[in-house]
Short mmCIF file of C-alpha atoms in Angstrom, two decimals:
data_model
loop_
_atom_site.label_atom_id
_atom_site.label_comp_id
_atom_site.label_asym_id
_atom_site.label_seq_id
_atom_site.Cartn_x
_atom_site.Cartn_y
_atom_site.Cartn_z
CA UNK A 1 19.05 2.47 -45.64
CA UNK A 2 20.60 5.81 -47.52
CA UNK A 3 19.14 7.86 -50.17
CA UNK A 4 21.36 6.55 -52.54
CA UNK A 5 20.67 2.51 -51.86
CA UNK A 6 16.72 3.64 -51.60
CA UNK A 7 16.87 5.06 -55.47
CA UNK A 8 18.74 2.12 -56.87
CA UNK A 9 16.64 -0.10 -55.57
CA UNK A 10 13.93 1.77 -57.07
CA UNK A 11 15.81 2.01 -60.01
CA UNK A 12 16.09 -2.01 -60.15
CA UNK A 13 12.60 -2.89 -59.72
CA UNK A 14 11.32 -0.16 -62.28
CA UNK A 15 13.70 -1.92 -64.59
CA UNK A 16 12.23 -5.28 -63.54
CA UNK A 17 8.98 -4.69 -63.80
CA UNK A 18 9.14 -2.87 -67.41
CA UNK A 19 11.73 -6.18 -68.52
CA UNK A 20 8.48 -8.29 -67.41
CA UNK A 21 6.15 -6.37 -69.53
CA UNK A 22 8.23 -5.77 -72.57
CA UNK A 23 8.78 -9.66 -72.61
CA UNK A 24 4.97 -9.97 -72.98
CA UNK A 25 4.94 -7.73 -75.45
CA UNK A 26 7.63 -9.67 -77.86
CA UNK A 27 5.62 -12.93 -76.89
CA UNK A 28 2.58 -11.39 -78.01
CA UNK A 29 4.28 -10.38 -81.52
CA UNK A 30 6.17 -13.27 -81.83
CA UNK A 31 2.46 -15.56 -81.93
CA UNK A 32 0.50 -12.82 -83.37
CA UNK A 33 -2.15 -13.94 -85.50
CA UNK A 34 -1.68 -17.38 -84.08
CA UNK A 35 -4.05 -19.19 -82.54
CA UNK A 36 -1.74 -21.24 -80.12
CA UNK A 37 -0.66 -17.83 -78.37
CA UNK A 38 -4.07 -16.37 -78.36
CA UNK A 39 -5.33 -19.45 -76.62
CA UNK A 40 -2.64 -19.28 -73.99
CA UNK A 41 -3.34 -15.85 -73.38
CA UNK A 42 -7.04 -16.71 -72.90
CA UNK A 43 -6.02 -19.25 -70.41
CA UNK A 44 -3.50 -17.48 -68.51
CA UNK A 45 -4.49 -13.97 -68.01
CA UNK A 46 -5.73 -14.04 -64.25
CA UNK A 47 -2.23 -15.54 -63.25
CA UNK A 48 0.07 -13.32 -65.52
CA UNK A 49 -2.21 -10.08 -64.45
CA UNK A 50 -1.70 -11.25 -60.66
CA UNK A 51 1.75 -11.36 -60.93
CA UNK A 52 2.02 -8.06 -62.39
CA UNK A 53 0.00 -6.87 -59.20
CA UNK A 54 2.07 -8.21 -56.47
CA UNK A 55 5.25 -6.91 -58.35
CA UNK A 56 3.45 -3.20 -58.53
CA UNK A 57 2.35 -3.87 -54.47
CA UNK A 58 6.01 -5.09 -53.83
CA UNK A 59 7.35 -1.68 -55.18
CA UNK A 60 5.23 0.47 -53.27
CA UNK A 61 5.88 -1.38 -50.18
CA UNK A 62 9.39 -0.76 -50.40
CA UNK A 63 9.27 2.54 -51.27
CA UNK A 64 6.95 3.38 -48.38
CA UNK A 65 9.58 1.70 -45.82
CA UNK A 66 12.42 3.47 -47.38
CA UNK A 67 10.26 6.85 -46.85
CA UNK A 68 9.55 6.13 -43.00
CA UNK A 69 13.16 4.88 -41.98
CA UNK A 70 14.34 7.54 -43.42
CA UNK A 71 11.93 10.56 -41.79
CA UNK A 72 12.62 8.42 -38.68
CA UNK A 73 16.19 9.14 -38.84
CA UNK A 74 15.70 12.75 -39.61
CA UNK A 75 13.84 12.58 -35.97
CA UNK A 76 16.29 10.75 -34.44
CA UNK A 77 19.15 12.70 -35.26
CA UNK A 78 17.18 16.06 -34.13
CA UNK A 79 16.40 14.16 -30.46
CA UNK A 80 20.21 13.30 -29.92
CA UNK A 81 21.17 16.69 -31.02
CA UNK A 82 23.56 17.86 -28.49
CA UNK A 83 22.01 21.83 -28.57
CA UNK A 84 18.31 20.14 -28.12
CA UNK A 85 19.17 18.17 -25.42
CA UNK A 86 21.00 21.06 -23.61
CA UNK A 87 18.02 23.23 -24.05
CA UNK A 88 15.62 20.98 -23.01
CA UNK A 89 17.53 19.88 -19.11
CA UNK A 90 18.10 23.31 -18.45
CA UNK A 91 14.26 23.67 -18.85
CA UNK A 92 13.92 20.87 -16.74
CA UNK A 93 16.23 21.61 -14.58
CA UNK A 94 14.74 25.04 -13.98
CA UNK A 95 10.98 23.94 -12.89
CA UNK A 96 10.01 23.90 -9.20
CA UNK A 97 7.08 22.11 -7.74
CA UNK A 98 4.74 24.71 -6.92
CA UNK A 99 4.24 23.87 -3.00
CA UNK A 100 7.66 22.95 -0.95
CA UNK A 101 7.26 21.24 2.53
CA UNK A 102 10.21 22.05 5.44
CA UNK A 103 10.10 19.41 8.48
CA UNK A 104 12.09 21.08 11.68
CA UNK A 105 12.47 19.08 14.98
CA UNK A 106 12.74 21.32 17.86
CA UNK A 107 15.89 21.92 19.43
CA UNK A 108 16.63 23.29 23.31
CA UNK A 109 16.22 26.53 23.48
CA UNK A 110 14.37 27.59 20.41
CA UNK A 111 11.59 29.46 20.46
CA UNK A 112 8.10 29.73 18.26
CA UNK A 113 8.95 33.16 16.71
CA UNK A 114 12.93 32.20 15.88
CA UNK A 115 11.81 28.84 14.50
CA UNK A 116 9.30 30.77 11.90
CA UNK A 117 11.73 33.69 10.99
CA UNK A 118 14.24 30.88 10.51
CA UNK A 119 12.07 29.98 7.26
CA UNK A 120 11.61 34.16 6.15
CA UNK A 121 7.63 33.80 7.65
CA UNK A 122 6.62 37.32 7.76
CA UNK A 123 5.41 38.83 10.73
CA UNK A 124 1.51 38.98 9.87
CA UNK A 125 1.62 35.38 9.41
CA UNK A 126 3.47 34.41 12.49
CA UNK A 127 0.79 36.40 14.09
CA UNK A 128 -1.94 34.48 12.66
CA UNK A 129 -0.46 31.07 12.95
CA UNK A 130 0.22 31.92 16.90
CA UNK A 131 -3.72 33.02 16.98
CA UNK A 132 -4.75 29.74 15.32
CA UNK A 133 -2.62 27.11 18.16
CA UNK A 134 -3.13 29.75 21.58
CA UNK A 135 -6.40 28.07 22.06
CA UNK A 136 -4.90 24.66 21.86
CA UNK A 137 -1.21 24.86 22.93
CA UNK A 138 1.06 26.99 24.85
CA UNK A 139 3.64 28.12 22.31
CA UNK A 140 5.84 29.55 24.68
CA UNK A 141 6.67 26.14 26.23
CA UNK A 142 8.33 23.80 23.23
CA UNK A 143 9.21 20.60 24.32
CA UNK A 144 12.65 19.38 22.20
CA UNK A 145 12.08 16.97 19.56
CA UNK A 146 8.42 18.59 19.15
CA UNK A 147 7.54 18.62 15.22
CA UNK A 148 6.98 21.07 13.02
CA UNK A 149 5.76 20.69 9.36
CA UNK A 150 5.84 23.80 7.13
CA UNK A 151 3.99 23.74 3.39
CA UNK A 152 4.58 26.68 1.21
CA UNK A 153 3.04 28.04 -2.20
CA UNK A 154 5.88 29.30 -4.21
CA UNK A 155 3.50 31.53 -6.28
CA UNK A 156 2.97 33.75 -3.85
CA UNK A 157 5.30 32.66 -1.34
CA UNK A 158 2.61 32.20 1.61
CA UNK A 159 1.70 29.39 3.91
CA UNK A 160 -0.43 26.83 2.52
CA UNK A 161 -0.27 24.11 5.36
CA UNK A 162 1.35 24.16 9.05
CA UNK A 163 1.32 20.97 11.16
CA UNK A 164 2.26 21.27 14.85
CA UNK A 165 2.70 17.98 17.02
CA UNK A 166 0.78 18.45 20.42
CA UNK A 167 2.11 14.70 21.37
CA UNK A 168 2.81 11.12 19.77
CA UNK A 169 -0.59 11.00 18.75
CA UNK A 170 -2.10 14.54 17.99
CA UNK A 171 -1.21 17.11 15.89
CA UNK A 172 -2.45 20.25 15.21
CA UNK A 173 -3.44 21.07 11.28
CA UNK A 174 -3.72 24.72 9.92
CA UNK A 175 -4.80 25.21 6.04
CA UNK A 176 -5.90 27.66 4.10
CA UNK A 177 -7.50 27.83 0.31
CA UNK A 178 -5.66 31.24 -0.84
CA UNK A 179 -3.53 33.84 1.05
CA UNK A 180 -6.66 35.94 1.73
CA UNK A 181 -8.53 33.67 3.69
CA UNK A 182 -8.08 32.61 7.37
CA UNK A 183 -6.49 29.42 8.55
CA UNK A 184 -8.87 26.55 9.27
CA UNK A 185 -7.99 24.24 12.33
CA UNK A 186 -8.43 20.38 12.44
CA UNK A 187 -6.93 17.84 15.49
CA UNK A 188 -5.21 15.15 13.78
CA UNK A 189 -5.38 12.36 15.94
CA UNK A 190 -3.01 8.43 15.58
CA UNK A 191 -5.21 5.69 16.32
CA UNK A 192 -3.39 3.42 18.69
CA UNK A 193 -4.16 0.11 20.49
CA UNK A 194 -2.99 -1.05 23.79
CA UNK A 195 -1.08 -3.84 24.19
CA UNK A 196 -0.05 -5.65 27.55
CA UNK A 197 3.62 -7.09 27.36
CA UNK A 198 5.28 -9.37 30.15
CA UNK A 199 8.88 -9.39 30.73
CA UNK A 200 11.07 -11.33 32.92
CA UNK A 201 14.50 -11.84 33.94
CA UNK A 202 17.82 -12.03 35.96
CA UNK A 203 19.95 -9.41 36.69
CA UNK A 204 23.84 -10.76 36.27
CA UNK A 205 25.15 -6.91 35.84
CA UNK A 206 23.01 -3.88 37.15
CA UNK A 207 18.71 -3.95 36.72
CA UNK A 208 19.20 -1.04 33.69
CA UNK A 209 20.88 -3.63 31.56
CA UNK A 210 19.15 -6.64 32.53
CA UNK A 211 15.75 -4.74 31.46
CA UNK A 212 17.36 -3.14 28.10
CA UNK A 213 18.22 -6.93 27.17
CA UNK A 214 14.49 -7.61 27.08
CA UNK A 215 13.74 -4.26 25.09
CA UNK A 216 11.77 -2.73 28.02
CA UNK A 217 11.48 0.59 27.26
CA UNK A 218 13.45 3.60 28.62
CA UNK A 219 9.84 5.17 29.95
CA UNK A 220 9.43 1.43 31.56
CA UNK A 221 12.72 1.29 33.33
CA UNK A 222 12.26 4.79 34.67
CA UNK A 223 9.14 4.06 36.09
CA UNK A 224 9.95 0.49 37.33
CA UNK A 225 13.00 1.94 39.61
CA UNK A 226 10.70 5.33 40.61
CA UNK A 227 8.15 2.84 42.50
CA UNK A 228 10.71 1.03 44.15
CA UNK A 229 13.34 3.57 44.90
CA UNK A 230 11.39 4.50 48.34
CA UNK A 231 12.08 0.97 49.51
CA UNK A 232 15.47 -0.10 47.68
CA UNK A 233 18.71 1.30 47.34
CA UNK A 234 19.47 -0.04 43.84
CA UNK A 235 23.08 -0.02 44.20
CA UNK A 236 23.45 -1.62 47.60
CA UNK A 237 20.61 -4.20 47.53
CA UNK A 238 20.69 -5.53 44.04
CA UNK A 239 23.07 -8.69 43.86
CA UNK A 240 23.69 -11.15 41.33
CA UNK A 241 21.21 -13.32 40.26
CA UNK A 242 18.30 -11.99 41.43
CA UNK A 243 15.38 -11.24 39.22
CA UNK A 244 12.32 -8.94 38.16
CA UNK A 245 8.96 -9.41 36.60
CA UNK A 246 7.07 -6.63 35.20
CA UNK A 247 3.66 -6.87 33.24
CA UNK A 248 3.23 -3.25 31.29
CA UNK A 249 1.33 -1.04 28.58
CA UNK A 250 2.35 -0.26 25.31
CA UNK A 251 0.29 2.04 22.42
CA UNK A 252 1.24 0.79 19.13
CA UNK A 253 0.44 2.27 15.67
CA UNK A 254 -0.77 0.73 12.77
CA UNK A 255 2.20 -0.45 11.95
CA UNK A 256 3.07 -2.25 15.36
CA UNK A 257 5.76 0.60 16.35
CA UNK A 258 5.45 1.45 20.15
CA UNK A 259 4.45 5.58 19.99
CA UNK A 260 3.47 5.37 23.94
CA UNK A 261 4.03 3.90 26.80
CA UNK A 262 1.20 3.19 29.63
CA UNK A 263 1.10 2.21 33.38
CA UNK A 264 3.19 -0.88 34.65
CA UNK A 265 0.32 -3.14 35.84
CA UNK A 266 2.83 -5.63 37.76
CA UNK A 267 6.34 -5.79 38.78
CA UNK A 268 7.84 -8.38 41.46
CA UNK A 269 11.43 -7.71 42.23
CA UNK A 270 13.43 -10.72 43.78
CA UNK A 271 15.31 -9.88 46.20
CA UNK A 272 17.64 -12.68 47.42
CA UNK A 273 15.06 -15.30 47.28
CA UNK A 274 12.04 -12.92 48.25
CA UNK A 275 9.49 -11.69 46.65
CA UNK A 276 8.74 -7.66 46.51
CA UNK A 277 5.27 -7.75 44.37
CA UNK A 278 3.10 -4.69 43.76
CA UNK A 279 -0.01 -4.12 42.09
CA UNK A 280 -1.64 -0.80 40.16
CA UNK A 281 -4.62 0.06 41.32
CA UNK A 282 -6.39 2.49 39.00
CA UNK A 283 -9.20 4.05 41.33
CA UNK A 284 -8.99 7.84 40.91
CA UNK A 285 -8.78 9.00 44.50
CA UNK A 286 -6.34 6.28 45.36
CA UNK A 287 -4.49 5.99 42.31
CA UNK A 288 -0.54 4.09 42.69
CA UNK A 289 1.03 1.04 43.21
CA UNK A 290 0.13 -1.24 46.34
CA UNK A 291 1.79 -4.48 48.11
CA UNK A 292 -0.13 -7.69 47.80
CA UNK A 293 -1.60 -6.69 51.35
CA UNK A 294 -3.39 -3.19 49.94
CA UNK A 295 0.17 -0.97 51.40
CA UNK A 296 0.97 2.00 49.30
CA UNK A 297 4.61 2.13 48.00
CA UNK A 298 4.79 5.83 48.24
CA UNK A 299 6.28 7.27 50.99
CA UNK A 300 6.55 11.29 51.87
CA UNK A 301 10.50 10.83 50.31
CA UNK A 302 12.16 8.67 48.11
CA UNK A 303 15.11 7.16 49.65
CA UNK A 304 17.48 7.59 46.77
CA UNK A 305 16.75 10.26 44.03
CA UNK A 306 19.02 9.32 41.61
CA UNK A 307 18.59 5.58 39.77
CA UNK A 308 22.03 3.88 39.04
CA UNK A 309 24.59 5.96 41.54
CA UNK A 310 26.74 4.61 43.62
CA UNK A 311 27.23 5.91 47.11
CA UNK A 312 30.11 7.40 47.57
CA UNK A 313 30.21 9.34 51.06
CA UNK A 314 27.42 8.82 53.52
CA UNK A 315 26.41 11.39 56.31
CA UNK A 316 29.03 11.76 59.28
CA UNK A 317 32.03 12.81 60.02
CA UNK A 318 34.74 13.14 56.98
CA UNK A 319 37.86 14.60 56.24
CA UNK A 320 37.31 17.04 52.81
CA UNK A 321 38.73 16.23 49.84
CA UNK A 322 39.57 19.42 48.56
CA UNK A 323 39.81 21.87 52.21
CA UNK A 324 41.79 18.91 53.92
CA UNK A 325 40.39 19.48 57.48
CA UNK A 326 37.79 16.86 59.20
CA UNK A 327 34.25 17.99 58.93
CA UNK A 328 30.65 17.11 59.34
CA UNK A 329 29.22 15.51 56.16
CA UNK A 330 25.78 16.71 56.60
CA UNK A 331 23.99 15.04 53.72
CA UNK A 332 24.60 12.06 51.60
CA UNK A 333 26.89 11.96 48.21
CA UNK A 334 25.91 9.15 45.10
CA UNK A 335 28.73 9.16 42.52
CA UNK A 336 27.22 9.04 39.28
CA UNK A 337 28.34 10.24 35.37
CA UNK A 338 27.65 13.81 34.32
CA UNK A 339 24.20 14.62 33.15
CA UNK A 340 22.65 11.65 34.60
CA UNK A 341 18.77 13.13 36.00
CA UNK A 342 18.01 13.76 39.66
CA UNK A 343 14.32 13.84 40.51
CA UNK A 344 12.42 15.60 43.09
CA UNK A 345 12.40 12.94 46.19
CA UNK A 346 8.71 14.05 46.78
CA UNK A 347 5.59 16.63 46.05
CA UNK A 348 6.58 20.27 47.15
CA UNK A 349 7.77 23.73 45.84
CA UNK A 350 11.09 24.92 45.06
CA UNK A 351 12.66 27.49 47.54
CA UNK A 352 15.66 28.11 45.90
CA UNK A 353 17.39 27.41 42.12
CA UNK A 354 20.86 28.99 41.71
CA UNK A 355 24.33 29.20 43.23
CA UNK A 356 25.14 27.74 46.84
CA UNK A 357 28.64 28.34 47.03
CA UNK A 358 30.74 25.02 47.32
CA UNK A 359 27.52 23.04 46.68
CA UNK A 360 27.61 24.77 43.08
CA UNK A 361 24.31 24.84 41.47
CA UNK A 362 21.73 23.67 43.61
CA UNK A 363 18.14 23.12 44.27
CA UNK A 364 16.25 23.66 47.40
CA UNK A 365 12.40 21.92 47.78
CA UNK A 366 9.74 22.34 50.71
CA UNK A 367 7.87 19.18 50.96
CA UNK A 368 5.67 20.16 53.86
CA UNK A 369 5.96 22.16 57.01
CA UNK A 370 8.22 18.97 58.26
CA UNK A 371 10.58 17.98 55.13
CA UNK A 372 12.70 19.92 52.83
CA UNK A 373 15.30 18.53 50.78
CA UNK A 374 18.87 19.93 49.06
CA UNK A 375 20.54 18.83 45.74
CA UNK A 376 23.66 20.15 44.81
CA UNK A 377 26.51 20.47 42.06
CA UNK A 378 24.32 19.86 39.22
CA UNK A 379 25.68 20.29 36.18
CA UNK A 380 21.92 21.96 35.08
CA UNK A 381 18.54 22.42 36.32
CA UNK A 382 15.67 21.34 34.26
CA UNK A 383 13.54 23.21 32.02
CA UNK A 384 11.19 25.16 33.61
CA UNK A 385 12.97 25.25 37.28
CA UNK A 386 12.07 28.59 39.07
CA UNK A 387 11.59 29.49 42.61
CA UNK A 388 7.92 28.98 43.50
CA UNK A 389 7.33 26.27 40.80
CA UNK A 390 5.54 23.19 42.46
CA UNK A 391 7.36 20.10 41.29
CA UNK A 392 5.99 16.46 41.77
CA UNK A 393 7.87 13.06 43.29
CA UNK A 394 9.97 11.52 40.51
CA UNK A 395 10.10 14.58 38.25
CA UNK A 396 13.63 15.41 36.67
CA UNK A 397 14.96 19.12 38.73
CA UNK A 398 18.35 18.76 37.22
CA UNK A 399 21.00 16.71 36.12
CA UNK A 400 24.45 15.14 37.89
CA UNK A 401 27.43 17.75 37.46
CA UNK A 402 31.00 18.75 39.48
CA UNK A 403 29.98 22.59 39.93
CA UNK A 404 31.40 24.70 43.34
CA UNK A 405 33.74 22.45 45.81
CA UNK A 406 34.10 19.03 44.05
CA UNK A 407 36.30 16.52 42.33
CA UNK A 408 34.24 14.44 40.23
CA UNK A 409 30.57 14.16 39.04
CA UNK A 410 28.11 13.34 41.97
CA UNK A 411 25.01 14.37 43.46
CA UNK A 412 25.21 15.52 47.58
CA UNK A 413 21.93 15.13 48.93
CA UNK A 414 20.30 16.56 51.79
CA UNK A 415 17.16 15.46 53.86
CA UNK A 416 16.19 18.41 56.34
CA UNK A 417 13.57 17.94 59.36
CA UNK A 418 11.85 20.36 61.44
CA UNK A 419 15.00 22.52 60.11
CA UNK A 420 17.88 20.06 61.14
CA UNK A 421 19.74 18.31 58.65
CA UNK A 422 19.59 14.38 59.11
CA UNK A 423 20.97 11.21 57.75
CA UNK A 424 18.65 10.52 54.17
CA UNK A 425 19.68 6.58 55.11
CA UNK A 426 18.27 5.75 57.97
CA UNK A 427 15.79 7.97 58.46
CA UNK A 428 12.21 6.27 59.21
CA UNK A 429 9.76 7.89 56.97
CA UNK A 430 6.13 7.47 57.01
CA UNK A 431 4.35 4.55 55.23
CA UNK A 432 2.33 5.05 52.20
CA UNK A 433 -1.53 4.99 52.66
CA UNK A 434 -3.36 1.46 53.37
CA UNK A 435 -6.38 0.59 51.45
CA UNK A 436 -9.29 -0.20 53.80
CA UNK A 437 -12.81 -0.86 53.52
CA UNK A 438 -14.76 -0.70 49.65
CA UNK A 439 -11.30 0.36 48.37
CA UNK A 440 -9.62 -2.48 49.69
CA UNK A 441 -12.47 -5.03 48.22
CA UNK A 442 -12.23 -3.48 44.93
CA UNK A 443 -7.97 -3.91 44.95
CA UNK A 444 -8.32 -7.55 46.02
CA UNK A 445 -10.61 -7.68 42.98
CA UNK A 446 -8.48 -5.92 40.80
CA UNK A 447 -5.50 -7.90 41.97
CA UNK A 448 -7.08 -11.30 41.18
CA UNK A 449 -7.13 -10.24 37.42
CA UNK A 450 -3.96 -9.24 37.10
CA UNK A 451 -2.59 -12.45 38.68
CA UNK A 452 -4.64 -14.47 35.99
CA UNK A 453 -3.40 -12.06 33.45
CA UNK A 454 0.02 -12.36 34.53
CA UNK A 455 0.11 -16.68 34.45
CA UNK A 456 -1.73 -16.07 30.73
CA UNK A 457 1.43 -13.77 29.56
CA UNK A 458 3.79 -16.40 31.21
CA UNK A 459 2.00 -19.27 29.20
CA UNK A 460 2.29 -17.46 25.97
CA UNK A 461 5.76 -16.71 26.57
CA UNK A 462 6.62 -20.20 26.85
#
């Protein structure tokens, strides 16, 4: 309604109301002095004085609604104005929350102090952050993927929070109340709950992808072809259709995602129709996997230090494929893609990390004052590889390359006793430890419950 249509209306009911009243005044001259009109009156004057009152509450009514619709437009039209609006999103715009959070995952080769200066930290407060995790964590060995979660107060432009991940499940917490003060230190630590998983099947392809199809995971699979890579060659005596069991820990969050993985408590790996079962046994001072008759898996070496190659030249006699001439092959080559990890084939120290000529990058290892082993034409070593370094069986030294003398990715491998190079194949080496007196009774024990575990899994799963 416009300001015109609210006065006419107005207008209309003034005129209205006054016709009304000027008709009872003409009535009332037209019977004055007589008796019939004065008796009417008498009889009528609560109904023709409530009529008069809702006409007089009508207008007011509809004058107060023209008044508001018409202020509300006024508003209205001031919100959509186009300058207002402008104004008021370029405020908007404009504001910042007071405290912004960075997340960085660690990449190779970064270190603390480039990670820090990456996000303008001053130097005084890299200082004091390093002082607050030394006690806890040693800075100057990042692991990639590691977390970092920064919290700053724009007001003054200073830390406020820094999270560190130690692991999966702990983190490091720094705070402070203003930039004055110190930082104070908490552990944050993931509850997690252990769950045992069983997992069976047959291998049609190679064991990697049999055990990915039942979502084992990577950790798993690692471990599962470390225990039995000092008694199997994976590439030569897997065939179709035979078949693995494996009984394992998990840590799961809160929200049943697997953070960690555990110890494998069982495996059995069938082997053309037999049976290759081995038990963990968790006693400290004999701690490993053992045959069903107490035998230690471990051996001094692993017989192949690379899971999923294939061999490709054995030791012997060869002609070279790139100097042409017959030679002695004195170690043992597994073809295998680039980058794919070699472990250390037992417990020793590294000799030598660097160049060997035609071998390319290589590693050198002492085991003992018997064994020493040789791993060339990596394409890289490891983090942390240095001569001296003591490295354990199964760790990761390097990874599969074609560096120095050679045509295609592959590890050569070297087995070297008493200082004479021998064949890695058929060389005997000495059995693992055999459990004997209290520890044996205790593993007999031990191996009961897993059995019964085992058959409880299998009945679930079915």
């Amino acid at each position: 309604m416009n300001k015109k249509k609210g006065k006419k209306l107005m207008i209309l009911l003034g005129f209205f109301w006054f016709f009304f009243n000027a008709q009872l005044i003409i009535l009332t001259i037209h019977f004055k002095m007589q008796k019939k009109f004065i008796f009417f009156l008498s009889k009528n004057v609560r109904i023709i004085g409530l009529i008069s009152l809702i006409i007089f509450a009508i207008i007011i009514a509809l004058y107060s609604n023209y008044q508001k619709n018409f202020n509300s437009k006024k508003y209205d039209n001031f919100i959509d104005n186009v300058y207002l609006k402008k104004t008021l999103n370029e405020i908007i715009n404009n504001l910042e929350p007071r405290y912004k959070k960075y997340n960085h995952k660690i990449k190779s080769g970064e270190t603390f102090d480039k990670i820090l200066r990456e996000y303008s930290i001053n130097k005084k407060e890299i200082l004091e952050i390093k002082e607050s995790l030394i006690k806890k964590v040693n800075i100057n060995k990042l692991n990639t993927n590691q977390k970092i979660q920064i919290i700053f107060d724009q007001t003054n432009n200073k830390i406020k929070e820094f999270i560190f991940q130690i692991s999966n499940t702990e983190k490091i917490y720094l705070s402070r109340e203003n930039e004055e003060t110190k930082f104070n230190q908490k552990i944050l630590t993931v509850k997690l709950d252990k769950k045992v998983i069983f997992k069976e099947n047959t291998i049609l392809q190679s064991l990697y992808k049999a055990a990915t199809d039942q979502n084992i995971p990577p950790n798993i699979i690692i471990e599962f072809a470390r225990i039995y890579g000092f008694q199997i060659d994976f590439q030569r005596d897997i065939r179709k259709e035979d078949k693995f069991q494996i009984l394992f820990e998990v840590y799961v969050d809160k929200n049943k995602k697997v953070i960690e993985t555990g110890e494998i408590i069982f495996a059995n790996l069938k082997l053309s129709g037999q049976d290759n079962s081995l038990y963990y046994f968790d006693k400290e001072d004999v701690l490993g996997h053992y045959d069903k008759n107490g035998k230690s898996v471990q051996k001094a070496l692993m017989k192949t230090p690379i899971n999923g190659a294939r061999l490709s030249s054995s030791f012997g006699l060869r002609k070279h494929p790139i100097d042409g001439f017959t030679k002695m092959h004195r170690g043992t080559d597994f073809a295998a893609p680039k980058g794919t990890p070699i472990m250390a084939s037992g417990n020793g120290i590294i000799k030598k990390v660097g160049w060997c000529g035609g071998g390319g990058n290589c590693i050198k290892i002492r085991h003992n004052s018997t064994y020493e082993t040789v791993y060339a034409h990596m394409s890289k070593f490891a983090r942390g590889m240095k001569t001296g370094v003591r490295v354990k069986q199964g760790q990761t030294i390097g990874f599969v390359g074609s560096t120095g003398k050679s045509t295609g990715p592959h590890l050569h491998y070297e087995v070297i006793v008493n200082g004479k190079k021998v064949n890695s194949q058929t060389l005997k080496l000495p059995s693992g430890k055999i459990l004997k007196g209290k520890n044996r009774q205790l593993f007999e024990t031990s191996k009961i419950k897993i059995d019964v575990l085992k058959s409880e899994k299998i009945v679930d799963l079915n």
